[in-house]
XYZ file of C-alpha atoms in Angstrom:
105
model
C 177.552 -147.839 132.137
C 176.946 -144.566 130.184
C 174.863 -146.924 127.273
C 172.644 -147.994 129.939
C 172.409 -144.636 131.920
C 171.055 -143.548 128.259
C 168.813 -146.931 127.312
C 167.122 -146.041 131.105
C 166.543 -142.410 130.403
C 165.380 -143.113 127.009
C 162.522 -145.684 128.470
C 161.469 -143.246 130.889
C 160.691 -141.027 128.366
C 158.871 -143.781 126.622
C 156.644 -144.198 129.592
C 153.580 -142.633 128.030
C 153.889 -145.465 125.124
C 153.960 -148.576 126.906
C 153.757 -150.902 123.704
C 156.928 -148.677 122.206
C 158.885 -148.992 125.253
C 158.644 -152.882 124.785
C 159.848 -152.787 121.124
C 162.470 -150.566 122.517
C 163.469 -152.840 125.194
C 163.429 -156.018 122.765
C 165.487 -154.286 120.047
C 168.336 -153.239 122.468
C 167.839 -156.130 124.407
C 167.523 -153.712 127.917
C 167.519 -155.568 130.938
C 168.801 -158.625 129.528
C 171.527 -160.227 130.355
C 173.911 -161.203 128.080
C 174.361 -164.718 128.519
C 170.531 -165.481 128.907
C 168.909 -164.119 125.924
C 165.255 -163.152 126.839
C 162.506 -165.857 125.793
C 159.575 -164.296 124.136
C 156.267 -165.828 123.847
C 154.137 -165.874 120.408
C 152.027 -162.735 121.173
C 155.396 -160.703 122.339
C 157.601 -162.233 119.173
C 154.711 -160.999 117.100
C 154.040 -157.943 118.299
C 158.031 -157.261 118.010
C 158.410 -158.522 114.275
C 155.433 -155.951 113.734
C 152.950 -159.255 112.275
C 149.978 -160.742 112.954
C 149.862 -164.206 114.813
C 148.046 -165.541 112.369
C 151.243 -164.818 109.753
C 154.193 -165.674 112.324
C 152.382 -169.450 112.913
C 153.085 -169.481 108.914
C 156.712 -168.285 109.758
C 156.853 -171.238 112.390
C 155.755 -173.832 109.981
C 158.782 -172.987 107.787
C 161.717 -175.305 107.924
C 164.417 -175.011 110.503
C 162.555 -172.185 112.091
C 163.972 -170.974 115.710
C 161.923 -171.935 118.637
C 162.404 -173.622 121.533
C 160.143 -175.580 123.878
C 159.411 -174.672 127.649
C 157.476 -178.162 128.460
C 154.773 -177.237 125.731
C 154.987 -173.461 125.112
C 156.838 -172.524 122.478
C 159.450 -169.623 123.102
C 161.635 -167.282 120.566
C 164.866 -165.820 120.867
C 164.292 -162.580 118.952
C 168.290 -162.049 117.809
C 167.707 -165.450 116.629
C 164.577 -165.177 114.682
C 166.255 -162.205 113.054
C 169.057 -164.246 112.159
C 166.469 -166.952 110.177
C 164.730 -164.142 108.556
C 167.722 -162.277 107.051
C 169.102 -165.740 106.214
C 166.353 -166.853 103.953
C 166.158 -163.321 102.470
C 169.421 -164.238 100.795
C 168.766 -166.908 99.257
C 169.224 -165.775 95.649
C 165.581 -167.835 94.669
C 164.120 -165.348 97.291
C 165.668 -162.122 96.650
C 164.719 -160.081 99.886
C 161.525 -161.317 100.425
C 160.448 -163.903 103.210
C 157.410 -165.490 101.318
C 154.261 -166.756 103.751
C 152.197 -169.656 102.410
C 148.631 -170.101 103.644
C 148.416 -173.521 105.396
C 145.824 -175.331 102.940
C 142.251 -175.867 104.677
């Protein structure tokens, strides 16, 4: 009760930055509830992950990457995009970076 008197207070103050107050409400997952995981659509998951759409459809290509399918619109779990991304930056070939390939032409 307290976290969320302070997650509420926090995003009023955040009022003024509408675009922060998202990333702020995806990262702490406010307003969610805890068995349904909030579905976010390409332009929110890549305005969260701080890329371009362009590079997270070269995330999406990679294999076994999280998404799931509302009839033809792809959706994202963010906790479990997270989870992919930290998982392929240890792999040992990797070290800690998630490599993008250009698609070729």
């Amino acid at each position: 009760m307290i976290l969320r008197a302070v997650i509420d207070q926090v995003l009023d103050l955040l009022e003024a930055e509408p675009e922060l107050a998202e990333r702020v409400r995806v990262v702490l997952g406010a307003g969610a509830d805890k068995a349904a995981p909030r579905l976010l659509d390409r332009a929110e998951l890549a305005a969260a992950l701080k890329v371009s759409p362009a590079s997270l459809d070269r995330l999406r290509g990679e294999p076994a990457f999280p998404e799931v399918r509302i009839g033809d619109a792809p959706r994202f779990e963010f906790e479990a995009v997270l989870r992919w991304l930290r998982s392929r930056a240890d792999r040992p070939d990797d070290g800690n970076v998630v490599h993008l390939r250009r698609r070729a032409k």
